[in-house]
PDB file of C-alpha atoms in Angstrom:
ATOM      1  CA  UNK G1027     103.997  91.927 114.685  1.00  0.00           C
ATOM      2  CA  UNK G1028     105.991  89.295 112.027  1.00  0.00           C
ATOM      3  CA  UNK G1029     108.317  90.939 109.524  1.00  0.00           C
ATOM      4  CA  UNK G1030     107.847  87.996 107.330  1.00  0.00           C
ATOM      5  CA  UNK G1031     105.649  90.272 104.429  1.00  0.00           C
ATOM      6  CA  UNK G1032     106.871  89.676 100.980  1.00  0.00           C
ATOM      7  CA  UNK G1033     106.265  93.314 100.001  1.00  0.00           C
ATOM      8  CA  UNK G1034     108.022  96.512 100.964  1.00  0.00           C
ATOM      9  CA  UNK G1035     107.230  99.993 100.066  1.00  0.00           C
ATOM     10  CA  UNK G1036     109.989 102.616 100.823  1.00  0.00           C
ATOM     11  CA  UNK G1037     110.367 106.296 100.604  1.00  0.00           C
ATOM     12  CA  UNK G1038     113.066 108.733 101.574  1.00  0.00           C
ATOM     13  CA  UNK G1039     112.770 112.322 103.023  1.00  0.00           C
ATOM     14  CA  UNK G1040     115.808 114.765 103.458  1.00  0.00           C
ATOM     15  CA  UNK G1041     116.228 117.133 106.421  1.00  0.00           C
ATOM     16  CA  UNK G1042     119.166 119.056 107.565  1.00  0.00           C
ATOM     17  CA  UNK G1043     121.349 116.349 109.259  1.00  0.00           C
ATOM     18  CA  UNK G1044     121.049 113.471 106.184  1.00  0.00           C
ATOM     19  CA  UNK G1045     118.065 111.712 105.393  1.00  0.00           C
ATOM     20  CA  UNK G1046     115.396 109.105 106.933  1.00  0.00           C
ATOM     21  CA  UNK G1047     114.610 106.175 104.879  1.00  0.00           C
ATOM     22  CA  UNK G1048     111.444 104.248 105.845  1.00  0.00           C
ATOM     23  CA  UNK G1049     109.744 101.058 104.888  1.00  0.00           C
ATOM     24  CA  UNK G1050     106.882  99.277 105.387  1.00  0.00           C
ATOM     25  CA  UNK G1051     106.183  95.459 105.015  1.00  0.00           C
ATOM     26  CA  UNK G1052     102.968  93.964 103.931  1.00  0.00           C
ATOM     27  CA  UNK G1053     101.899  90.676 102.798  1.00  0.00           C
ATOM     28  CA  UNK G1054      99.068  91.268 100.064  1.00  0.00           C
ATOM     29  CA  UNK G1055      98.524  93.984  97.449  1.00  0.00           C
ATOM     30  CA  UNK G1056      94.864  94.634  99.228  1.00  0.00           C
ATOM     31  CA  UNK G1057      96.182  94.850 102.807  1.00  0.00           C
ATOM     32  CA  UNK G1058      95.225  98.074 104.780  1.00  0.00           C
ATOM     33  CA  UNK G1059      97.365  97.572 107.551  1.00  0.00           C
ATOM     34  CA  UNK G1060     101.416  97.114 107.243  1.00  0.00           C
ATOM     35  CA  UNK G1061     102.696  94.046 109.080  1.00  0.00           C
ATOM     36  CA  UNK G1062     105.657  95.883 109.976  1.00  0.00           C
ATOM     37  CA  UNK G1063     107.353  99.435 109.724  1.00  0.00           C
ATOM     38  CA  UNK G1064     110.999 100.340 109.523  1.00  0.00           C
ATOM     39  CA  UNK G1065     112.885 103.751 109.793  1.00  0.00           C
ATOM     40  CA  UNK G1066     116.690 104.342 109.802  1.00  0.00           C
ATOM     41  CA  UNK G1067     118.475 107.496 109.770  1.00  0.00           C
ATOM     42  CA  UNK G1068     121.086 108.402 107.386  1.00  0.00           C
ATOM     43  CA  UNK G1069     123.555 111.086 108.287  1.00  0.00           C
ATOM     44  CA  UNK G1070     125.090 111.761 105.216  1.00  0.00           C
ATOM     45  CA  UNK G1071     123.514 111.831 101.692  1.00  0.00           C
ATOM     46  CA  UNK G1072     124.742 113.170  98.137  1.00  0.00           C
ATOM     47  CA  UNK G1073     123.490 116.208  96.896  1.00  0.00           C
ATOM     48  CA  UNK G1074     120.887 116.440  94.355  1.00  0.00           C
ATOM     49  CA  UNK G1075     122.071 116.331  91.000  1.00  0.00           C
ATOM     50  CA  UNK G1076     119.742 116.618  88.490  1.00  0.00           C
ATOM     51  CA  UNK G1077     118.886 113.365  86.173  1.00  0.00           C
ATOM     52  CA  UNK G1078     120.945 111.374  88.767  1.00  0.00           C
ATOM     53  CA  UNK G1079     118.311 111.112  91.602  1.00  0.00           C
ATOM     54  CA  UNK G1080     119.458 107.483  92.009  1.00  0.00           C
ATOM     55  CA  UNK G1081     122.908 108.852  93.248  1.00  0.00           C
ATOM     56  CA  UNK G1082     121.154 110.520  96.319  1.00  0.00           C
ATOM     57  CA  UNK G1083     118.315 108.010  97.016  1.00  0.00           C
ATOM     58  CA  UNK G1084     119.869 104.861  96.326  1.00  0.00           C
ATOM     59  CA  UNK G1085     122.273 104.460  99.401  1.00  0.00           C
ATOM     60  CA  UNK G1086     119.580 105.214 101.466  1.00  0.00           C
ATOM     61  CA  UNK G1087     117.397 102.638 100.210  1.00  0.00           C
ATOM     62  CA  UNK G1088     120.323 100.142 100.403  1.00  0.00           C
ATOM     63  CA  UNK G1089     121.176 101.103 103.813  1.00  0.00           C
ATOM     64  CA  UNK G1090     117.589 100.455 105.103  1.00  0.00           C
ATOM     65  CA  UNK G1091     117.655  97.231 103.384  1.00  0.00           C
ATOM     66  CA  UNK G1092     120.979  96.021 104.900  1.00  0.00           C
ATOM     67  CA  UNK G1093     119.629  96.709 108.387  1.00  0.00           C
ATOM     68  CA  UNK G1094     116.690  94.419 107.800  1.00  0.00           C
ATOM     69  CA  UNK G1095     118.863  91.470 106.939  1.00  0.00           C
ATOM     70  CA  UNK G1096     118.092  88.979 109.507  1.00  0.00           C
ATOM     71  CA  UNK G1097     114.715  89.768 110.342  1.00  0.00           C
ATOM     72  CA  UNK G1098     112.950  87.863 108.067  1.00  0.00           C
ATOM     73  CA  UNK G1099     112.797  86.569 104.792  1.00  0.00           C
ATOM     74  CA  UNK G1100     113.743  88.925 101.764  1.00  0.00           C
ATOM     75  CA  UNK G1101     111.199  90.928 100.330  1.00  0.00           C
ATOM     76  CA  UNK G1102     109.817  89.408  96.763  1.00  0.00           C
ATOM     77  CA  UNK G1103     108.872  92.899  95.718  1.00  0.00           C
ATOM     78  CA  UNK G1104     109.968  96.424  96.482  1.00  0.00           C
ATOM     79  CA  UNK G1105     107.940  99.563  95.743  1.00  0.00           C
ATOM     80  CA  UNK G1106     109.832 102.934  95.267  1.00  0.00           C
ATOM     81  CA  UNK G1107     108.734 106.315  95.278  1.00  0.00           C
ATOM     82  CA  UNK G1108     110.037 107.104  91.656  1.00  0.00           C
ATOM     83  CA  UNK G1109     110.663 105.738  88.151  1.00  0.00           C
ATOM     84  CA  UNK G1110     112.395 102.124  87.401  1.00  0.00           C
ATOM     85  CA  UNK G1111     113.148 102.966  83.847  1.00  0.00           C
ATOM     86  CA  UNK G1112     113.000 106.598  82.667  1.00  0.00           C
ATOM     87  CA  UNK G1113     111.695 105.891  79.144  1.00  0.00           C
ATOM     88  CA  UNK G1114     109.612 103.029  80.056  1.00  0.00           C
ATOM     89  CA  UNK G1115     111.929 100.371  78.860  1.00  0.00           C
ATOM     90  CA  UNK G1116     115.704 101.092  78.791  1.00  0.00           C
ATOM     91  CA  UNK G1117     117.109 104.364  80.690  1.00  0.00           C
ATOM     92  CA  UNK G1118     117.559 103.082  84.014  1.00  0.00           C
ATOM     93  CA  UNK G1119     115.799 105.174  86.822  1.00  0.00           C
ATOM     94  CA  UNK G1120     116.241 104.648  90.634  1.00  0.00           C
ATOM     95  CA  UNK G1121     114.308 101.406  90.662  1.00  0.00           C
ATOM     96  CA  UNK G1122     116.396  99.610  87.783  1.00  0.00           C
ATOM     97  CA  UNK G1123     119.553 100.461  89.687  1.00  0.00           C
ATOM     98  CA  UNK G1124     118.381  99.062  93.002  1.00  0.00           C
ATOM     99  CA  UNK G1125     117.003  95.934  91.127  1.00  0.00           C
ATOM    100  CA  UNK G1126     120.526  95.712  89.535  1.00  0.00           C
ATOM    101  CA  UNK G1127     122.043  96.077  93.133  1.00  0.00           C
ATOM    102  CA  UNK G1128     119.976  93.701  94.613  1.00  0.00           C
ATOM    103  CA  UNK G1129     121.363  91.421  91.843  1.00  0.00           C
ATOM    104  CA  UNK G1130     117.789  90.972  90.447  1.00  0.00           C
ATOM    105  CA  UNK G1131     116.482  88.939  93.347  1.00  0.00           C
ATOM    106  CA  UNK G1132     113.610  90.605  93.858  1.00  0.00           C
ATOM    107  CA  UNK G1133     110.972  92.724  91.516  1.00  0.00           C
ATOM    108  CA  UNK G1134     110.849  96.486  91.809  1.00  0.00           C
ATOM    109  CA  UNK G1135     107.995  98.639  91.151  1.00  0.00           C
ATOM    110  CA  UNK G1136     108.445 102.528  90.745  1.00  0.00           C
ATOM    111  CA  UNK G1137     105.290 104.597  91.527  1.00  0.00           C
ATOM    112  CA  UNK G1138     105.816 107.937  90.336  1.00  0.00           C
ATOM    113  CA  UNK G1139     103.615 110.999  91.116  1.00  0.00           C
ATOM    114  CA  UNK G1140     104.567 113.155  88.121  1.00  0.00           C
ATOM    115  CA  UNK G1141     105.339 112.161  84.536  1.00  0.00           C
ATOM    116  CA  UNK G1142     108.869 112.458  83.299  1.00  0.00           C
ATOM    117  CA  UNK G1143     109.536 113.012  79.556  1.00  0.00           C
ATOM    118  CA  UNK G1144     109.722 110.050  77.690  1.00  0.00           C
ATOM    119  CA  UNK G1145     107.285 108.046  79.876  1.00  0.00           C
ATOM    120  CA  UNK G1146     104.709 106.159  77.668  1.00  0.00           C
ATOM    121  CA  UNK G1147     100.924 106.890  78.449  1.00  0.00           C
ATOM    122  CA  UNK G1148     100.643 103.260  79.296  1.00  0.00           C
ATOM    123  CA  UNK G1149     102.642 103.641  82.574  1.00  0.00           C
ATOM    124  CA  UNK G1150      99.602 105.799  83.567  1.00  0.00           C
ATOM    125  CA  UNK G1151      97.183 104.522  86.426  1.00  0.00           C
ATOM    126  CA  UNK G1152      94.292 106.348  87.793  1.00  0.00           C
ATOM    127  CA  UNK G1153      93.099 105.365  90.970  1.00  0.00           C
ATOM    128  CA  UNK G1154      90.181 105.943  92.708  1.00  0.00           C
ATOM    129  CA  UNK G1155      88.466 108.892  91.614  1.00  0.00           C
ATOM    130  CA  UNK G1156      91.185 110.577  90.956  1.00  0.00           C
ATOM    131  CA  UNK G1157      92.248 112.268  87.292  1.00  0.00           C
ATOM    132  CA  UNK G1158      95.326 112.421  87.974  1.00  0.00           C
ATOM    133  CA  UNK G1159      97.539 109.381  87.023  1.00  0.00           C
ATOM    134  CA  UNK G1160     100.351 107.439  89.023  1.00  0.00           C
ATOM    135  CA  UNK G1161     103.107 106.360  86.199  1.00  0.00           C
ATOM    136  CA  UNK G1162     103.963 102.594  87.299  1.00  0.00           C
ATOM    137  CA  UNK G1163     107.157 101.171  85.748  1.00  0.00           C
ATOM    138  CA  UNK G1164     108.594  97.734  86.928  1.00  0.00           C
ATOM    139  CA  UNK G1165     111.595  95.570  86.559  1.00  0.00           C
ATOM    140  CA  UNK G1166     111.232  91.676  87.238  1.00  0.00           C
ATOM    141  CA  UNK G1167     107.828  91.799  87.148  1.00  0.00           C
ATOM    142  CA  UNK G1168     105.364  92.347  83.891  1.00  0.00           C
ATOM    143  CA  UNK G1169     104.501  96.188  83.960  1.00  0.00           C
ATOM    144  CA  UNK G1170     100.697  95.245  83.216  1.00  0.00           C
ATOM    145  CA  UNK G1171     101.061  92.792  86.252  1.00  0.00           C
ATOM    146  CA  UNK G1172     102.863  95.595  88.396  1.00  0.00           C
ATOM    147  CA  UNK G1173     100.044  98.506  87.425  1.00  0.00           C
ATOM    148  CA  UNK G1174      97.259  95.938  88.361  1.00  0.00           C
ATOM    149  CA  UNK G1175      99.110  95.311  91.646  1.00  0.00           C
ATOM    150  CA  UNK G1176      99.305  98.956  92.468  1.00  0.00           C
ATOM    151  CA  UNK G1177      95.576  99.484  91.405  1.00  0.00           C
ATOM    152  CA  UNK G1178      94.623  96.822  93.745  1.00  0.00           C
ATOM    153  CA  UNK G1179      96.481  98.173  96.886  1.00  0.00           C
ATOM    154  CA  UNK G1180      93.927  99.738  99.646  1.00  0.00           C
ATOM    155  CA  UNK G1181      92.770 103.139  99.656  1.00  0.00           C
ATOM    156  CA  UNK G1182      90.348 105.159  97.869  1.00  0.00           C
ATOM    157  CA  UNK G1183      92.401 107.898  96.548  1.00  0.00           C
ATOM    158  CA  UNK G1184      95.160 108.288  93.974  1.00  0.00           C
ATOM    159  CA  UNK G1185      98.122 107.160  96.266  1.00  0.00           C
ATOM    160  CA  UNK G1186      97.758 103.641  98.176  1.00  0.00           C
ATOM    161  CA  UNK G1187      97.322 103.856 102.026  1.00  0.00           C
ATOM    162  CA  UNK G1188     100.774 101.942 102.869  1.00  0.00           C
ATOM    163  CA  UNK G1189     102.562 104.330 100.015  1.00  0.00           C
ATOM    164  CA  UNK G1190     101.367 107.184 101.930  1.00  0.00           C
ATOM    165  CA  UNK G1191     102.323 105.488 105.470  1.00  0.00           C
ATOM    166  CA  UNK G1192     106.038 104.918 104.111  1.00  0.00           C
ATOM    167  CA  UNK G1193     106.008 108.647 102.729  1.00  0.00           C
ATOM    168  CA  UNK G1194     104.818 109.545 106.488  1.00  0.00           C
ATOM    169  CA  UNK G1195     107.164 107.547 108.209  1.00  0.00           C
ATOM    170  CA  UNK G1196     110.170 108.854 106.410  1.00  0.00           C
ATOM    171  CA  UNK G1197     109.014 112.719 106.732  1.00  0.00           C
ATOM    172  CA  UNK G1198     108.500 112.337 110.565  1.00  0.00           C
ATOM    173  CA  UNK G1199     111.842 110.654 110.990  1.00  0.00           C
ATOM    174  CA  UNK G1200     113.917 113.566 109.013  1.00  0.00           C
TER     175      UNK G1200
END
């Protein structure tokens, strides 16, 4: 399979011996099948620190992205499991720190499953027949466009199928 897909969903899962970071590349928001998948074991990770989730997760995401260099063009947009902005616009979360680490070369969309204090209601997105929203924040792309993109992703349920696949890949590798 070609790895030249412009979209990349990332997720990390932690185990006894480090973490597993997984990536799912896809070409279009409505794709139901990944163009390529990637997985990397990261043997040492930071301990979890409340309010500083990025310190644990960001090095894992950057390690996977570094391992993909030379395998095709860099993604145009990366989706992360979490927030870009912790208050909707100023306070950087994992996604904003990734966007900054990548020197703002590609958009980053955060898709979170639980509401963080301070997140505005406009970040909420209900998919399928779910009454429980996802919370979508973004950098490098208009937030309305980011929510529309996540809404257009394949899957009849709350969480898009390709985001579920990234989660499963990470969990299975941890």
